[in-house]
mmCIF file of C-alpha atoms (C1' of nucleotides) in Angstrom:
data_model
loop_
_atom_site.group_PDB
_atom_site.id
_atom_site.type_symbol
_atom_site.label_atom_id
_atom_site.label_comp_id
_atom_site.label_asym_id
_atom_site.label_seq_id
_atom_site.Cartn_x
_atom_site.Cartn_y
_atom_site.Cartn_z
ATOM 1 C CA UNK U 1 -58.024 86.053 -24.497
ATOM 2 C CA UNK U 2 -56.018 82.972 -25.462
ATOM 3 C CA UNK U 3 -58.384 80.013 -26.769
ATOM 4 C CA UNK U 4 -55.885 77.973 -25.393
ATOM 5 C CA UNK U 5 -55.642 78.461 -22.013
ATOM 6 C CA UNK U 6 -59.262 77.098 -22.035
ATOM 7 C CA UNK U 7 -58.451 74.358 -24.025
ATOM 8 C CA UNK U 8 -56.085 73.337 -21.613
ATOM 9 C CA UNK U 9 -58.639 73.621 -18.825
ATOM 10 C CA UNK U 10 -61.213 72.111 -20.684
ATOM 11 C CA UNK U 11 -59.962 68.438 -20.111
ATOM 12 C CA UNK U 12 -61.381 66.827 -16.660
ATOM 13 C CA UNK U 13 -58.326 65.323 -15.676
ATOM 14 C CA UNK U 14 -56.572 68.583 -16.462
ATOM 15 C CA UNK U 15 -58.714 70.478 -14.524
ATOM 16 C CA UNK U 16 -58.819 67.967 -11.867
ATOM 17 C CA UNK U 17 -54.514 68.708 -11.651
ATOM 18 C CA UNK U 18 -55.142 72.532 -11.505
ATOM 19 C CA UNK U 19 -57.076 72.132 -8.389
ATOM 20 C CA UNK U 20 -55.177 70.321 -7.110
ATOM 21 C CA UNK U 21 -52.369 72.028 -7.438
ATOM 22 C CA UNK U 22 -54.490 74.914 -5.646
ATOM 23 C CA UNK U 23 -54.378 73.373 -2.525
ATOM 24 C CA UNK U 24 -49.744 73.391 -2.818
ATOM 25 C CA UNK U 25 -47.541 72.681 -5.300
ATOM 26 C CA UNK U 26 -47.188 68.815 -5.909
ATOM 27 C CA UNK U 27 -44.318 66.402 -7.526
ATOM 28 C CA UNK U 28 -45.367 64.229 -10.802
ATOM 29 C CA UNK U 29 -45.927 61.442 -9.046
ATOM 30 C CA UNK U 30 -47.902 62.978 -6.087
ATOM 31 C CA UNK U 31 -50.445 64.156 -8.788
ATOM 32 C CA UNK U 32 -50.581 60.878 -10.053
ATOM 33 C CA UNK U 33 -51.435 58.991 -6.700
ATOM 34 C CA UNK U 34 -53.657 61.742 -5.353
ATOM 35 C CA UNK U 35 -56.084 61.404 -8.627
ATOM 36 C CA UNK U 36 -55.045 57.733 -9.778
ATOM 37 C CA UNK U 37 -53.866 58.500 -13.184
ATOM 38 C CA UNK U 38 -51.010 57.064 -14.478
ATOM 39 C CA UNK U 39 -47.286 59.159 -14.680
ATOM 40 C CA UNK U 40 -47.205 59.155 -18.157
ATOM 41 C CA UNK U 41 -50.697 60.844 -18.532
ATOM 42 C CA UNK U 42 -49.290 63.097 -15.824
ATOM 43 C CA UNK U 43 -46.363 64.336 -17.214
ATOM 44 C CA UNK U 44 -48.778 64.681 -20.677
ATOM 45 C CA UNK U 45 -51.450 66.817 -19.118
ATOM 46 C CA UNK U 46 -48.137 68.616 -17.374
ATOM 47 C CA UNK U 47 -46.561 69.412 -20.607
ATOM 48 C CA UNK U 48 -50.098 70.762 -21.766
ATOM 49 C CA UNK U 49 -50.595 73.407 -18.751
ATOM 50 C CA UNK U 50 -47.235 74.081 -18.907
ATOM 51 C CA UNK U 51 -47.187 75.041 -22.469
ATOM 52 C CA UNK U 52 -49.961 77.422 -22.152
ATOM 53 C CA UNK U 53 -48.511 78.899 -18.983
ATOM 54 C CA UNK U 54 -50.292 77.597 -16.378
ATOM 55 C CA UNK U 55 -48.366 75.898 -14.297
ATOM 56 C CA UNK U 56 -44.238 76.069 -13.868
ATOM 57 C CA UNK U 57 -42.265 73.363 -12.715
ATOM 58 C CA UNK U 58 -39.213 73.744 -9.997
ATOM 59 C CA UNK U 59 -36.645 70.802 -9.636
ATOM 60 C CA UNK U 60 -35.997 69.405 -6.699
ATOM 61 C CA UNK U 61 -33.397 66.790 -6.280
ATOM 62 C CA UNK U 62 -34.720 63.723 -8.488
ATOM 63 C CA UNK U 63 -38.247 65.680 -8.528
ATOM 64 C CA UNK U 64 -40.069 68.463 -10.478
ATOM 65 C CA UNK U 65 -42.343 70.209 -8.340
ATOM 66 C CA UNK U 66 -45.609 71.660 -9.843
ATOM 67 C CA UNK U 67 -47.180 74.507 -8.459
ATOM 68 C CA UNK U 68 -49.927 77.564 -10.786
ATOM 69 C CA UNK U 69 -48.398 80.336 -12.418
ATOM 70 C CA UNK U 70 -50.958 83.671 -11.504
ATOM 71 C CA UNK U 71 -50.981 85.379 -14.780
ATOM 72 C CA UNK U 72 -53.147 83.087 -16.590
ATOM 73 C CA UNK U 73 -55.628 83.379 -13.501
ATOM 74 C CA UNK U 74 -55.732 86.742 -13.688
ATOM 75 C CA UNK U 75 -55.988 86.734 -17.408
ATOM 76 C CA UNK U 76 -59.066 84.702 -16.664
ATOM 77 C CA UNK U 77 -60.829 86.885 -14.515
ATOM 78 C CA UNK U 78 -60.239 89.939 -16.022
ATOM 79 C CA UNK U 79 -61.592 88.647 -19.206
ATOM 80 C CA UNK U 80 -65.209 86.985 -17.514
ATOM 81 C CA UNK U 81 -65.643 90.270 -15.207
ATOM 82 C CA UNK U 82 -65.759 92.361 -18.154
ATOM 83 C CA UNK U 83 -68.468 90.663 -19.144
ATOM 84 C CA UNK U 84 -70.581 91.134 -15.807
ATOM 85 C CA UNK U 85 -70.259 94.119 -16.557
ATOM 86 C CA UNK U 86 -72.985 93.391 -19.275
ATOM 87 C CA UNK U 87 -75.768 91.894 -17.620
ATOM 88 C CA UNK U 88 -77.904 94.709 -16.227
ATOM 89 C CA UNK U 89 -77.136 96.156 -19.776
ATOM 90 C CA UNK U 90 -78.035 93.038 -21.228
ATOM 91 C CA UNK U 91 -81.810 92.879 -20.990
ATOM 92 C CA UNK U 92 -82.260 96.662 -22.486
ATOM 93 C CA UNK U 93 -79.608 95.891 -25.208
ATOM 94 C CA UNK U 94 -81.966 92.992 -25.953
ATOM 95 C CA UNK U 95 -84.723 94.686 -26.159
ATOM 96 C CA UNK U 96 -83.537 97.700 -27.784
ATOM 97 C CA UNK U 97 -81.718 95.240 -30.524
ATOM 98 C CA UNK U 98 -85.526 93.726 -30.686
ATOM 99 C CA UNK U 99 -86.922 96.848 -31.358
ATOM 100 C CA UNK U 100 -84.774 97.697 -33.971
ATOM 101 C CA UNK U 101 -85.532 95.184 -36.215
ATOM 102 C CA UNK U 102 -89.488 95.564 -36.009
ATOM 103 C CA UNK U 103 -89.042 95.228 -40.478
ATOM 104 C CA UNK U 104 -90.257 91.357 -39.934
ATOM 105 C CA UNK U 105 -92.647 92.151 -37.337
ATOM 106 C CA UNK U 106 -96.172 92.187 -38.469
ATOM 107 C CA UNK U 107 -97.985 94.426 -35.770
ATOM 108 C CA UNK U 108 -101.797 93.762 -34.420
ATOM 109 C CA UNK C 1 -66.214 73.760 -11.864
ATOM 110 C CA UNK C 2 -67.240 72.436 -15.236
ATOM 111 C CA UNK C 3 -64.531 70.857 -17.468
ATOM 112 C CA UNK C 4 -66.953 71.422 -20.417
ATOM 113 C CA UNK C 5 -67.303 75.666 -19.658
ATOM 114 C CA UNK C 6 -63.489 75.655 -20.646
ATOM 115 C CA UNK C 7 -64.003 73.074 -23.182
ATOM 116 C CA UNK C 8 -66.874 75.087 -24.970
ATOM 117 C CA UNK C 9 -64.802 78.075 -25.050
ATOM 118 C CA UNK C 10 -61.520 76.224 -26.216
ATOM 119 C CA UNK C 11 -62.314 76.353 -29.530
ATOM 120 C CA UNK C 12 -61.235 79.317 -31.370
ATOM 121 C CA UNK C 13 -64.320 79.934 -33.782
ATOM 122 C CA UNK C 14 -66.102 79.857 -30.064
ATOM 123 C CA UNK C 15 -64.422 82.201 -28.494
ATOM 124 C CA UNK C 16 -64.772 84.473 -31.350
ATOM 125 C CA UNK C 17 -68.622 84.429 -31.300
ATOM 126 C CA UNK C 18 -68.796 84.787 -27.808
ATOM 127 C CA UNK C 19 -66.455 87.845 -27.829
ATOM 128 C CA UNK C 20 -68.883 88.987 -30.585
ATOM 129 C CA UNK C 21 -72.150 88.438 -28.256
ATOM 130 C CA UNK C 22 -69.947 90.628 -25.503
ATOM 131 C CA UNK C 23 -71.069 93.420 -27.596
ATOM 132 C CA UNK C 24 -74.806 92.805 -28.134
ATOM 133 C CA UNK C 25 -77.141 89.772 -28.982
ATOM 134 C CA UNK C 26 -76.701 88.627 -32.704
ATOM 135 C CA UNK C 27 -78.459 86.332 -34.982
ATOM 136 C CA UNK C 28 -77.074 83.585 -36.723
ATOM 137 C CA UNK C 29 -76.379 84.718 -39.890
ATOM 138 C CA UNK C 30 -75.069 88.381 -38.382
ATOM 139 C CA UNK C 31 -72.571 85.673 -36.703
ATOM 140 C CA UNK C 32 -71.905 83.807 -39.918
ATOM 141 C CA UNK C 33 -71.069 87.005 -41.660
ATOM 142 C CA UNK C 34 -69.264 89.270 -38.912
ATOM 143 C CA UNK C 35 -66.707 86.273 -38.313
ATOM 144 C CA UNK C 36 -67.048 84.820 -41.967
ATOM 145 C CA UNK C 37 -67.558 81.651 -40.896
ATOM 146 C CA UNK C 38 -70.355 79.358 -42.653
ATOM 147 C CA UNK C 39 -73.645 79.402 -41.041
ATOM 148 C CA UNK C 40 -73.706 75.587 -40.812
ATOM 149 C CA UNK C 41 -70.780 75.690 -38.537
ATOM 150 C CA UNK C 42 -71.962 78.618 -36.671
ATOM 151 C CA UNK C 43 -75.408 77.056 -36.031
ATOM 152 C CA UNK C 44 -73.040 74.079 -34.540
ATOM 153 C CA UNK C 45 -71.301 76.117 -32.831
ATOM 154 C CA UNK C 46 -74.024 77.860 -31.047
ATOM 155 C CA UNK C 47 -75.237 74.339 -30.320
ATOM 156 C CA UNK C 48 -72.427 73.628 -28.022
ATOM 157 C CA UNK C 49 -72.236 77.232 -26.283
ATOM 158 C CA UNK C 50 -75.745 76.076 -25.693
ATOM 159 C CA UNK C 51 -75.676 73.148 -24.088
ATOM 160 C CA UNK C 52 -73.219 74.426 -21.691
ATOM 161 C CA UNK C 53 -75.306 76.811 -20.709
ATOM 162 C CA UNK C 54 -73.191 80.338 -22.076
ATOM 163 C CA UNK C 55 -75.418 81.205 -24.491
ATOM 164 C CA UNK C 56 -79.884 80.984 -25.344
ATOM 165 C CA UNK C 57 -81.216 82.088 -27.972
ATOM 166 C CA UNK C 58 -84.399 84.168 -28.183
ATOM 167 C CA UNK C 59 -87.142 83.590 -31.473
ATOM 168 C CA UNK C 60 -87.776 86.817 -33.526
ATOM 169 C CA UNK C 61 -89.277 86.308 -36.473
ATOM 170 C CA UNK C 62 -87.571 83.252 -38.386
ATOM 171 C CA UNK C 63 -84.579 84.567 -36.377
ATOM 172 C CA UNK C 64 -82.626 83.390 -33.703
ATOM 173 C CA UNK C 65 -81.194 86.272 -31.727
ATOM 174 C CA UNK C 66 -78.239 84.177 -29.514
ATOM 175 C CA UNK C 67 -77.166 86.278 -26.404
ATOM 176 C CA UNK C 68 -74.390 85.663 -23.569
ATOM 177 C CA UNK C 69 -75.858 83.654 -20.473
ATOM 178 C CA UNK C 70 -74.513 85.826 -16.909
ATOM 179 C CA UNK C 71 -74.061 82.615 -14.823
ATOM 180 C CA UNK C 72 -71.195 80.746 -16.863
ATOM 181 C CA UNK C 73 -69.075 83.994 -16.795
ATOM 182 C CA UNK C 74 -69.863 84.506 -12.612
ATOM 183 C CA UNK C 75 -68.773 81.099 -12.143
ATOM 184 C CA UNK C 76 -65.582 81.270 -13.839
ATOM 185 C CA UNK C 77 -64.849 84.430 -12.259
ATOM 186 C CA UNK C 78 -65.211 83.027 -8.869
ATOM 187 C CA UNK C 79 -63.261 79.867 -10.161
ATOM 188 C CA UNK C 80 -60.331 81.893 -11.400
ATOM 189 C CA UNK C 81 -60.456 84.689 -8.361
ATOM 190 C CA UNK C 82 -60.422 81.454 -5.918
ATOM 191 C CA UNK C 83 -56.294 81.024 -6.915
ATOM 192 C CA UNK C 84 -55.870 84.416 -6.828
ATOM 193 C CA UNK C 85 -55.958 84.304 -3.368
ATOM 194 C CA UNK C 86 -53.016 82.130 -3.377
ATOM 195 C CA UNK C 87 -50.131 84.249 -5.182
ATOM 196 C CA UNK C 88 -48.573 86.040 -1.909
ATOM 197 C CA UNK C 89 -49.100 82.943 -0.018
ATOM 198 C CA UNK C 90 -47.665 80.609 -2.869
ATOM 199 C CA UNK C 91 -43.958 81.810 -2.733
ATOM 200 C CA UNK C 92 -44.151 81.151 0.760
ATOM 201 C CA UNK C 93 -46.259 77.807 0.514
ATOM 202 C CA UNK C 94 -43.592 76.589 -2.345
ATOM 203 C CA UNK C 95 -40.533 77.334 0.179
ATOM 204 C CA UNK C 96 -41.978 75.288 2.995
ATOM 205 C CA UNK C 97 -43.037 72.440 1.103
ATOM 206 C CA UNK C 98 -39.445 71.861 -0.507
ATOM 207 C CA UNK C 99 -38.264 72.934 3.057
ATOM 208 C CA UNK C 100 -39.992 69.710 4.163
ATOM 209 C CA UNK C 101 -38.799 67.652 1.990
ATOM 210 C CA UNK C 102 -35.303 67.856 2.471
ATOM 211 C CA UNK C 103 -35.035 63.820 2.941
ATOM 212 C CA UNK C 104 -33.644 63.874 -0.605
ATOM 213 C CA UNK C 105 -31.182 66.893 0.039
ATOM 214 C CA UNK C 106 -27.364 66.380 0.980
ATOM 215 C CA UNK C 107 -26.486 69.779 2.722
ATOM 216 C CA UNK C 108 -23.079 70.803 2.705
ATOM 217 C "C1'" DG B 1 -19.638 54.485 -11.883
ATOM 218 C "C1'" DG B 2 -23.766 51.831 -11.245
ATOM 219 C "C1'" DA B 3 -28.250 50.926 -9.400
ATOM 220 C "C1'" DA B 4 -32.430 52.944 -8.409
ATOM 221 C "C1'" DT B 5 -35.713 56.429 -8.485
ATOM 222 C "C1'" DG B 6 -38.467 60.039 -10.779
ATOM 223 C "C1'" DT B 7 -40.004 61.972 -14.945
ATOM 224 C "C1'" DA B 8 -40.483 62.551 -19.947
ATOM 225 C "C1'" DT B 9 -41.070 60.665 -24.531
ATOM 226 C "C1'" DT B 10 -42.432 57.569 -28.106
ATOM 227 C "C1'" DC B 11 -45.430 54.494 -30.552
ATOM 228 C "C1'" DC B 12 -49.835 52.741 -31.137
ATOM 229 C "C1'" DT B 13 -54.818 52.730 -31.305
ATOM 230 C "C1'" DG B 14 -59.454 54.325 -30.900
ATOM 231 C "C1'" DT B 15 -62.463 58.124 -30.336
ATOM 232 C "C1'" DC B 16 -64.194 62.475 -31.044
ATOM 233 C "C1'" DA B 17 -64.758 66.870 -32.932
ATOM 234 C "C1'" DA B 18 -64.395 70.391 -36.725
ATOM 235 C "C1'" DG B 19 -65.149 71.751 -41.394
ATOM 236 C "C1'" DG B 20 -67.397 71.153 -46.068
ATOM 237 C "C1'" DA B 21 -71.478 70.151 -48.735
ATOM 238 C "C1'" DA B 22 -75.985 69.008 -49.157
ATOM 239 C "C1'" DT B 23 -80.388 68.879 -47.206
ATOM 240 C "C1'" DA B 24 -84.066 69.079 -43.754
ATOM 241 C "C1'" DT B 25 -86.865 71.913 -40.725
ATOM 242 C "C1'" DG B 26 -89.360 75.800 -39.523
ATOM 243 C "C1'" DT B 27 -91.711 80.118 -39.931
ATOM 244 C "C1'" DG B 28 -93.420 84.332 -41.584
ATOM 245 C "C1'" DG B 29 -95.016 86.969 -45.956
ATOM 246 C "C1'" DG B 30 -97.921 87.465 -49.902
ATOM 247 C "C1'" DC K 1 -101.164 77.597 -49.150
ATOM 248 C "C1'" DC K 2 -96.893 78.106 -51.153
ATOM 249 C "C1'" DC K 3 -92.576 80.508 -51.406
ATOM 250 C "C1'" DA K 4 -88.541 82.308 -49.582
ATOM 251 C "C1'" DC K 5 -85.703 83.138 -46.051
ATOM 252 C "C1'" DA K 6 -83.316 81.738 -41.639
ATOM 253 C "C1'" DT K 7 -81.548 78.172 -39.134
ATOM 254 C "C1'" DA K 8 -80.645 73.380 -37.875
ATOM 255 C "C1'" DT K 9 -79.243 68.712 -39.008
ATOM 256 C "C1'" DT K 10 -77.015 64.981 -41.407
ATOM 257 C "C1'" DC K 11 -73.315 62.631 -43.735
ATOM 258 C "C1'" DC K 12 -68.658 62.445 -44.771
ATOM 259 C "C1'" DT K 13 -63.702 62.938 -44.275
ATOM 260 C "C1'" DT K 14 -59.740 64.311 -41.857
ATOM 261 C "C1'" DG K 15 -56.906 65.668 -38.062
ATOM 262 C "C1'" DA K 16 -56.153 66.083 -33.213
ATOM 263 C "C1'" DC K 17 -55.873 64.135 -28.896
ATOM 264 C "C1'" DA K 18 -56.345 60.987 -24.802
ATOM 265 C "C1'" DG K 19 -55.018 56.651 -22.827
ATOM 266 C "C1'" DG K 20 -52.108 52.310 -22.552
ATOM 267 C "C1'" DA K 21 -47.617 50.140 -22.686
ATOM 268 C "C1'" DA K 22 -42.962 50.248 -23.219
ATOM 269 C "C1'" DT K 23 -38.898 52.753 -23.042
ATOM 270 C "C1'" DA K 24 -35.672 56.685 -22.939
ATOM 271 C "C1'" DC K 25 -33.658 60.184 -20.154
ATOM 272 C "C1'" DA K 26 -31.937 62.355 -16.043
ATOM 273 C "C1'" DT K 27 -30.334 62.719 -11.449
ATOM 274 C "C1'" DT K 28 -28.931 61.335 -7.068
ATOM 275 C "C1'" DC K 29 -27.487 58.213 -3.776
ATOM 276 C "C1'" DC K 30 -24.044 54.798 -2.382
#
DNA sequence: GGAATGTATTCCTGTCAAGGAATATGTGGG
DNA sequence: CCCACATATTCCTTGACAGGAATACATTCC
């Protein structure tokens, strides 16, 4: 898993684009009305998801139109399920890895 | 979703340690060692994994045994399985909306 | 071709976070 | 109780990054 798809995500007004752009794709200056932020921080946090393959852009006319790229998405999910995986696991694992390390315990 | 989820696991030293916890609780210094980073930074680390909630740590001894958190990884599941819905429709949702804006379009 | 629109880039500044080093805190063992 | 081990915290420096303002670039419409 790439740190830096999360990185991207990690900024709020980043985040705030992506879902928005989950509702339909959007033009630059859509995004920047809809969540009153200027274009030039637009186009910024644009250049961000877009270099980490999040979002694409198609031209249109004057316009580039914004819409999510799945593969990062999917990357995503794949990557926290397999972790679910762990959690009836977890507790036993726990106290398994508890048990084997009874060397500091002092026992009554 | 949280901004500050991504944001915790943004950082590549991060992700590393909780890749490592995906395999079974460690403590600190088993961190410091594994990904030979400095325990300092790993106890700093583990502070912000903490506070957003993907990791706790549970006493042993004069150890701290730090183990994934399920409800961070369920929530970005959803999160990222919430798009995922979109990718048949998106194709379609990208033609109509440059469909309806033709206004800027001079059609042969 | 020129004006106007839409978007990207640059420069600047302030803030914040990461790493290193040193040290404080805590806790169990003898 | 004091020591030693395990972890957390602090201080410092440096680099990255977000936002503001101004401007460059591109494209289309007339």
């Amino acid at each position: 898993m790439q740190a830096a798809t999360f990185s991207a995500l990690g900024e709020p007004s980043r985040l705030q684009i992506v879902e928005l752009l989950g509702l339909r794709p959007y033009a630059v200056g859509e995004i920047a009305e809809a969540l009153g932020i200027r274009q030039p921080q637009v186009s910024k946090h644009l250049r961000v998801l877009s270099e980490s393959g999040i979002v694409r852009a198609e031209r249109r006319a004057r316009r580039r139109i914004y819409h999510l790229q799945a593969e990062p998405f999917a990357e995503i999910t794949r990557w926290a399920e397999s972790f679910e995986a762990l959690w009836d696991a977890r507790l036993d694992a726990l106290g398994d890895y508890l048990r084997t390390t009874e060397d500091e315990e002092h026992r009554p």
